[in-house]
């Protein structure tokens, strides 16, 4: 680890070996690799002591091994044990780096995601698509991503998949929005043993509600917590049809209109 920053030694670094840190330009800078201008207010990666800067694109290339890494200082090379095998670089997958750069995810979380995705090659594409979709509406992308990484480790993470037929029916019938559809699909697929009962409880409360997408979100949280489920809404009787429980309308059986 770097003595000053505590970061791992295989993190992208400047030619002197200092770990590059995410910064916001307070003036006009220039990428030391591609020479593009870094205008005030934009995000870049730099080493302040060495006045070394990289744009986001070059930083991703450096992290993924597509850009030639800066040579370490001679004393660092001399410190390596003679005859020791070269240490493999912990390269960041380009798709992982692109996602984290887009949502300004810190390097620590990017490395955790990269490690988690190494064991998910068979579902890599759908997993990444699911992450892009989830983070697009997240109030805290970094916080949500940490939760998704934890789900991967627990074996409960589900990437972007087609909703099961019953979920499709509910989505279409109640015109759920995209976020509610994705959350409901993810929820049902994670609970195969209780999926039928869960969907039944949710659909019962959609029948008379005015905001089905919001109700779906509320029900998912309530079921996950195992607490008391929200009360079912009973729509008010229409004035022309009287009380649905058998009462007469307020206008009376004669059909006359009430005086105003």
mmCIF file of C-alpha atoms in Angstrom:
data_model
loop_
_atom_site.group_PDB
_atom_site.id
_atom_site.type_symbol
_atom_site.label_atom_id
_atom_site.label_comp_id
_atom_site.label_asym_id
_atom_site.label_seq_id
_atom_site.Cartn_x
_atom_site.Cartn_y
_atom_site.Cartn_z
ATOM 1 C CA UNK A 1 0.000 0.000 0.000
ATOM 2 C CA UNK A 2 1.000 3.591 -0.574
ATOM 3 C CA UNK A 3 2.387 4.952 2.692
ATOM 4 C CA UNK A 4 0.838 8.385 2.288
ATOM 5 C CA UNK A 5 -2.618 7.517 0.973
ATOM 6 C CA UNK A 6 -3.104 3.961 2.186
ATOM 7 C CA UNK A 7 -4.291 3.012 -1.294
ATOM 8 C CA UNK A 8 -3.307 -0.208 -2.995
ATOM 9 C CA UNK A 9 -0.119 -0.107 -4.973
ATOM 10 C CA UNK A 10 -1.767 -1.293 -8.185
ATOM 11 C CA UNK A 11 -4.120 1.705 -8.334
ATOM 12 C CA UNK A 12 -3.483 4.095 -11.259
ATOM 13 C CA UNK A 13 -0.558 6.331 -10.325
ATOM 14 C CA UNK A 14 1.546 9.187 -11.652
ATOM 15 C CA UNK A 15 5.114 8.566 -12.942
ATOM 16 C CA UNK A 16 6.440 9.085 -9.400
ATOM 17 C CA UNK A 17 4.152 6.374 -8.036
ATOM 18 C CA UNK A 18 1.627 8.626 -6.264
ATOM 19 C CA UNK A 19 -1.961 7.395 -6.436
ATOM 20 C CA UNK A 20 -4.101 9.571 -8.716
ATOM 21 C CA UNK A 21 -7.017 11.185 -6.913
ATOM 22 C CA UNK A 22 -10.344 12.375 -8.289
ATOM 23 C CA UNK A 23 -10.397 16.172 -8.397
ATOM 24 C CA UNK A 24 -12.544 18.997 -9.746
ATOM 25 C CA UNK A 25 -10.725 21.524 -11.875
ATOM 26 C CA UNK A 26 -10.600 24.996 -10.355
ATOM 27 C CA UNK A 27 -9.027 26.357 -13.506
ATOM 28 C CA UNK A 28 -7.958 25.124 -16.942
ATOM 29 C CA UNK A 29 -5.765 22.007 -16.889
ATOM 30 C CA UNK A 30 -4.415 19.726 -19.592
ATOM 31 C CA UNK A 31 -4.405 15.935 -19.708
ATOM 32 C CA UNK A 32 -0.782 14.811 -19.602
ATOM 33 C CA UNK A 33 -1.591 11.835 -21.831
ATOM 34 C CA UNK A 34 -3.871 13.063 -24.646
ATOM 35 C CA UNK A 35 -3.419 16.839 -24.132
ATOM 36 C CA UNK A 36 -7.160 17.522 -24.032
ATOM 37 C CA UNK A 37 -8.182 20.652 -22.124
ATOM 38 C CA UNK A 38 -9.734 20.077 -18.694
ATOM 39 C CA UNK A 39 -12.030 23.048 -18.197
ATOM 40 C CA UNK A 40 -12.975 24.562 -14.859
ATOM 41 C CA UNK A 41 -15.592 22.516 -13.002
ATOM 42 C CA UNK A 42 -14.915 19.236 -14.798
ATOM 43 C CA UNK A 43 -13.747 16.059 -13.058
ATOM 44 C CA UNK A 44 -10.268 14.671 -13.654
ATOM 45 C CA UNK A 45 -7.635 12.567 -11.898
ATOM 46 C CA UNK A 46 -4.409 14.089 -10.749
ATOM 47 C CA UNK A 47 -1.375 14.145 -8.492
ATOM 48 C CA UNK A 48 -1.024 17.554 -6.920
ATOM 49 C CA UNK A 49 2.630 17.207 -5.775
ATOM 50 C CA UNK A 50 3.753 16.237 -9.285
ATOM 51 C CA UNK A 51 1.293 18.485 -11.169
ATOM 52 C CA UNK A 52 0.220 15.414 -13.158
ATOM 53 C CA UNK A 53 -3.314 15.192 -14.576
ATOM 54 C CA UNK A 54 -5.366 12.698 -16.574
ATOM 55 C CA UNK A 55 -8.800 13.139 -18.124
ATOM 56 C CA UNK A 56 -11.489 10.594 -17.272
ATOM 57 C CA UNK A 57 -10.979 8.673 -20.511
ATOM 58 C CA UNK A 58 -7.229 8.287 -20.070
ATOM 59 C CA UNK A 59 -7.685 7.341 -16.407
ATOM 60 C CA UNK A 60 -10.038 4.518 -17.441
ATOM 61 C CA UNK A 61 -7.531 3.378 -20.070
ATOM 62 C CA UNK A 62 -4.739 3.419 -17.494
ATOM 63 C CA UNK A 63 -6.864 1.480 -15.005
ATOM 64 C CA UNK A 64 -7.821 -1.131 -17.595
ATOM 65 C CA UNK A 65 -4.349 -1.585 -19.062
ATOM 66 C CA UNK A 66 -5.136 0.109 -22.379
ATOM 67 C CA UNK A 67 -2.764 2.971 -21.628
ATOM 68 C CA UNK A 68 0.892 2.367 -20.954
ATOM 69 C CA UNK A 69 1.420 2.753 -17.237
ATOM 70 C CA UNK A 70 3.853 5.364 -16.014
ATOM 71 C CA UNK A 71 7.255 3.892 -15.236
ATOM 72 C CA UNK A 72 8.025 3.631 -11.515
ATOM 73 C CA UNK A 73 11.011 5.492 -10.174
ATOM 74 C CA UNK A 74 14.358 3.602 -10.292
ATOM 75 C CA UNK A 75 14.551 3.178 -6.510
ATOM 76 C CA UNK A 76 11.211 1.355 -6.497
ATOM 77 C CA UNK A 77 12.453 -1.139 -9.069
ATOM 78 C CA UNK A 78 15.627 -1.704 -7.070
ATOM 79 C CA UNK A 79 13.592 -2.431 -3.954
ATOM 80 C CA UNK A 80 11.998 -5.500 -5.550
ATOM 81 C CA UNK A 81 13.412 -8.817 -4.405
ATOM 82 C CA UNK A 82 15.852 -10.295 -6.953
ATOM 83 C CA UNK A 83 14.354 -13.143 -8.914
ATOM 84 C CA UNK A 84 10.814 -12.449 -7.673
ATOM 85 C CA UNK A 85 8.085 -13.128 -10.265
ATOM 86 C CA UNK A 86 6.289 -10.048 -11.636
ATOM 87 C CA UNK A 87 3.096 -9.214 -9.781
ATOM 88 C CA UNK A 88 -0.028 -9.341 -11.998
ATOM 89 C CA UNK A 89 -1.801 -6.009 -12.304
ATOM 90 C CA UNK A 90 -5.301 -5.838 -10.851
ATOM 91 C CA UNK A 91 -6.787 -4.502 -14.062
ATOM 92 C CA UNK A 92 -10.210 -2.904 -13.929
ATOM 93 C CA UNK A 93 -12.705 -4.240 -16.463
ATOM 94 C CA UNK A 94 -13.523 -1.484 -19.002
ATOM 95 C CA UNK A 95 -17.282 -1.885 -18.449
ATOM 96 C CA UNK A 96 -16.833 -1.576 -14.681
ATOM 97 C CA UNK A 97 -14.594 1.467 -15.090
ATOM 98 C CA UNK A 98 -17.057 3.101 -17.502
ATOM 99 C CA UNK A 99 -19.974 2.638 -15.075
ATOM 100 C CA UNK A 100 -18.025 3.989 -12.103
ATOM 101 C CA UNK A 101 -16.652 6.945 -14.053
ATOM 102 C CA UNK A 102 -20.126 7.878 -15.301
ATOM 103 C CA UNK A 103 -21.611 7.927 -11.798
ATOM 104 C CA UNK A 104 -18.488 9.346 -10.104
ATOM 105 C CA UNK A 105 -18.035 6.222 -7.966
ATOM 106 C CA UNK A 106 -14.943 6.342 -5.782
ATOM 107 C CA UNK A 107 -12.048 4.019 -6.582
ATOM 108 C CA UNK A 108 -12.499 1.899 -3.443
ATOM 109 C CA UNK A 109 -16.013 0.880 -4.525
ATOM 110 C CA UNK A 110 -14.903 0.412 -8.134
ATOM 111 C CA UNK A 111 -12.313 -2.139 -6.991
ATOM 112 C CA UNK A 112 -14.917 -3.980 -4.915
ATOM 113 C CA UNK A 113 -17.259 -4.148 -7.902
ATOM 114 C CA UNK A 114 -14.443 -5.290 -10.169
ATOM 115 C CA UNK A 115 -13.591 -8.132 -7.775
ATOM 116 C CA UNK A 116 -17.253 -9.142 -7.461
ATOM 117 C CA UNK A 117 -17.775 -9.213 -11.232
ATOM 118 C CA UNK A 118 -14.759 -11.506 -11.788
ATOM 119 C CA UNK A 119 -16.825 -14.411 -10.508
ATOM 120 C CA UNK A 120 -19.913 -13.548 -12.562
ATOM 121 C CA UNK A 121 -18.661 -13.983 -16.112
ATOM 122 C CA UNK A 122 -21.644 -16.102 -17.175
ATOM 123 C CA UNK A 123 -24.063 -13.258 -16.304
ATOM 124 C CA UNK A 124 -21.672 -10.331 -16.770
ATOM 125 C CA UNK A 125 -23.638 -8.560 -19.525
ATOM 126 C CA UNK A 126 -27.037 -8.783 -17.846
ATOM 127 C CA UNK A 127 -25.528 -7.870 -14.464
ATOM 128 C CA UNK A 128 -23.928 -4.719 -15.857
ATOM 129 C CA UNK A 129 -27.139 -3.800 -17.689
ATOM 130 C CA UNK A 130 -29.019 -4.194 -14.415
ATOM 131 C CA UNK A 131 -26.537 -1.960 -12.589
ATOM 132 C CA UNK A 132 -26.786 0.773 -15.230
ATOM 133 C CA UNK A 133 -30.576 0.645 -14.980
ATOM 134 C CA UNK A 134 -30.629 0.695 -11.173
ATOM 135 C CA UNK A 135 -28.124 3.521 -10.761
ATOM 136 C CA UNK A 136 -29.910 5.703 -13.319
ATOM 137 C CA UNK A 137 -32.677 6.499 -10.817
ATOM 138 C CA UNK A 138 -30.672 6.218 -7.583
ATOM 139 C CA UNK A 139 -30.438 9.217 -5.261
ATOM 140 C CA UNK A 140 -27.094 7.872 -4.034
ATOM 141 C CA UNK A 141 -25.464 5.778 -6.791
ATOM 142 C CA UNK A 142 -22.470 4.886 -4.591
ATOM 143 C CA UNK A 143 -24.678 3.707 -1.724
ATOM 144 C CA UNK A 144 -26.903 1.644 -4.010
ATOM 145 C CA UNK A 145 -23.885 0.127 -5.737
ATOM 146 C CA UNK A 146 -22.465 -0.981 -2.377
ATOM 147 C CA UNK A 147 -25.795 -2.683 -1.641
ATOM 148 C CA UNK A 148 -25.705 -4.430 -5.037
ATOM 149 C CA UNK A 149 -22.151 -5.650 -4.387
ATOM 150 C CA UNK A 150 -23.304 -7.062 -1.063
ATOM 151 C CA UNK A 151 -26.172 -8.858 -2.829
ATOM 152 C CA UNK A 152 -23.660 -10.357 -5.266
ATOM 153 C CA UNK A 153 -21.638 -11.757 -2.376
ATOM 154 C CA UNK A 154 -24.823 -13.135 -0.782
ATOM 155 C CA UNK A 155 -25.914 -14.692 -4.069
ATOM 156 C CA UNK A 156 -29.169 -12.722 -4.255
ATOM 157 C CA UNK A 157 -28.296 -10.200 -6.963
ATOM 158 C CA UNK A 158 -30.334 -10.367 -10.162
ATOM 159 C CA UNK A 159 -29.262 -8.398 -13.223
ATOM 160 C CA UNK A 160 -31.490 -7.151 -16.030
ATOM 161 C CA UNK A 161 -33.867 -9.980 -16.941
ATOM 162 C CA UNK A 162 -37.261 -10.334 -18.543
ATOM 163 C CA UNK A 163 -40.133 -10.263 -16.014
ATOM 164 C CA UNK A 164 -41.914 -13.604 -15.443
ATOM 165 C CA UNK A 165 -45.304 -13.929 -17.222
ATOM 166 C CA UNK A 166 -47.358 -13.154 -14.098
ATOM 167 C CA UNK A 167 -45.313 -10.053 -13.377
ATOM 168 C CA UNK A 168 -45.698 -8.962 -17.003
ATOM 169 C CA UNK A 169 -49.458 -9.293 -16.630
ATOM 170 C CA UNK A 170 -49.517 -7.128 -13.496
ATOM 171 C CA UNK A 171 -47.239 -4.530 -15.094
ATOM 172 C CA UNK A 172 -49.460 -4.281 -18.160
ATOM 173 C CA UNK A 173 -52.790 -4.393 -16.312
ATOM 174 C CA UNK A 174 -51.887 -1.663 -13.819
ATOM 175 C CA UNK A 175 -49.590 0.304 -16.140
ATOM 176 C CA UNK A 176 -46.636 0.262 -13.767
ATOM 177 C CA UNK A 177 -43.792 2.622 -14.594
ATOM 178 C CA UNK A 178 -40.336 1.355 -15.546
ATOM 179 C CA UNK A 179 -38.864 1.709 -12.064
ATOM 180 C CA UNK A 180 -41.739 -0.184 -10.424
ATOM 181 C CA UNK A 181 -41.540 -2.900 -13.090
ATOM 182 C CA UNK A 182 -37.819 -3.424 -12.486
ATOM 183 C CA UNK A 183 -38.167 -3.405 -8.703
ATOM 184 C CA UNK A 184 -41.092 -5.852 -8.800
ATOM 185 C CA UNK A 185 -39.261 -8.207 -11.171
ATOM 186 C CA UNK A 186 -36.149 -8.155 -9.011
ATOM 187 C CA UNK A 187 -38.206 -8.707 -5.837
ATOM 188 C CA UNK A 188 -40.198 -11.660 -7.190
ATOM 189 C CA UNK A 189 -37.141 -13.409 -8.657
ATOM 190 C CA UNK A 190 -35.296 -13.127 -5.345
ATOM 191 C CA UNK A 191 -38.143 -14.847 -3.461
ATOM 192 C CA UNK A 192 -39.075 -17.927 -5.515
ATOM 193 C CA UNK A 193 -40.501 -19.788 -2.489
ATOM 194 C CA UNK A 194 -43.036 -17.056 -1.719
ATOM 195 C CA UNK A 195 -43.329 -15.404 -5.146
ATOM 196 C CA UNK A 196 -46.952 -16.470 -5.719
ATOM 197 C CA UNK A 197 -48.155 -15.258 -2.298
ATOM 198 C CA UNK A 198 -46.133 -12.026 -2.541
ATOM 199 C CA UNK A 199 -47.552 -11.143 -5.938
ATOM 200 C CA UNK A 200 -51.079 -11.955 -4.741
ATOM 201 C CA UNK A 201 -50.755 -9.618 -1.749
ATOM 202 C CA UNK A 202 -49.395 -6.853 -3.961
ATOM 203 C CA UNK A 203 -52.046 -7.227 -6.658
ATOM 204 C CA UNK A 204 -54.895 -7.184 -4.124
ATOM 205 C CA UNK A 205 -53.847 -3.679 -3.126
ATOM 206 C CA UNK A 206 -53.553 -2.467 -6.708
ATOM 207 C CA UNK A 207 -57.200 -3.072 -7.594
ATOM 208 C CA UNK A 208 -58.612 0.171 -6.175
ATOM 209 C CA UNK A 209 -55.545 2.380 -5.830
ATOM 210 C CA UNK A 210 -54.860 5.548 -7.748
ATOM 211 C CA UNK A 211 -51.061 5.250 -7.744
ATOM 212 C CA UNK A 212 -50.180 1.614 -8.525
ATOM 213 C CA UNK A 213 -46.449 2.169 -9.017
ATOM 214 C CA UNK A 214 -46.130 3.837 -5.616
ATOM 215 C CA UNK A 215 -48.143 1.041 -3.982
ATOM 216 C CA UNK A 216 -45.825 -1.570 -5.489
ATOM 217 C CA UNK A 217 -42.790 0.171 -3.969
ATOM 218 C CA UNK A 218 -44.499 0.424 -0.573
ATOM 219 C CA UNK A 219 -45.526 -3.229 -0.607
ATOM 220 C CA UNK A 220 -42.050 -4.446 -1.556
ATOM 221 C CA UNK A 221 -40.550 -2.618 1.424
ATOM 222 C CA UNK A 222 -43.288 -3.838 3.783
ATOM 223 C CA UNK A 223 -42.967 -7.490 2.746
ATOM 224 C CA UNK A 224 -39.183 -7.385 2.978
ATOM 225 C CA UNK A 225 -39.347 -5.997 6.509
ATOM 226 C CA UNK A 226 -41.900 -8.617 7.517
ATOM 227 C CA UNK A 227 -44.092 -6.046 9.233
ATOM 228 C CA UNK A 228 -47.769 -5.242 8.957
ATOM 229 C CA UNK A 229 -48.867 -4.804 5.370
ATOM 230 C CA UNK A 230 -50.665 -1.617 4.298
ATOM 231 C CA UNK A 231 -54.440 -1.675 4.542
ATOM 232 C CA UNK A 232 -56.399 -2.429 1.400
ATOM 233 C CA UNK A 233 -58.218 0.522 -0.118
ATOM 234 C CA UNK A 234 -61.943 0.219 -0.769
ATOM 235 C CA UNK A 235 -63.199 2.621 -3.400
ATOM 236 C CA UNK A 236 -66.128 4.857 -2.467
ATOM 237 C CA UNK A 237 -69.468 3.919 -4.044
ATOM 238 C CA UNK A 238 -70.426 5.891 -7.106
ATOM 239 C CA UNK A 239 -73.323 8.285 -6.442
ATOM 240 C CA UNK A 240 -75.400 6.741 -9.226
ATOM 241 C CA UNK A 241 -75.063 3.173 -7.945
ATOM 242 C CA UNK A 242 -75.712 3.557 -4.242
ATOM 243 C CA UNK A 243 -74.032 1.621 -1.489
ATOM 244 C CA UNK A 244 -72.381 -1.533 -2.881
ATOM 245 C CA UNK A 245 -73.241 -3.339 0.351
ATOM 246 C CA UNK A 246 -76.945 -3.157 -0.362
ATOM 247 C CA UNK A 247 -77.980 0.326 0.752
ATOM 248 C CA UNK A 248 -79.941 2.728 -1.361
ATOM 249 C CA UNK A 249 -78.542 5.783 -3.026
ATOM 250 C CA UNK A 250 -78.798 9.146 -1.364
ATOM 251 C CA UNK A 251 -81.313 10.198 -3.983
ATOM 252 C CA UNK A 252 -83.801 7.582 -2.791
ATOM 253 C CA UNK A 253 -85.628 4.824 -4.599
ATOM 254 C CA UNK A 254 -87.900 7.250 -6.432
ATOM 255 C CA UNK A 255 -85.088 8.364 -8.629
ATOM 256 C CA UNK A 256 -85.641 12.051 -8.013
ATOM 257 C CA UNK A 257 -82.700 14.411 -7.676
ATOM 258 C CA UNK A 258 -81.946 15.965 -4.315
ATOM 259 C CA UNK A 259 -82.766 19.608 -4.049
ATOM 260 C CA UNK A 260 -79.822 21.955 -3.961
#
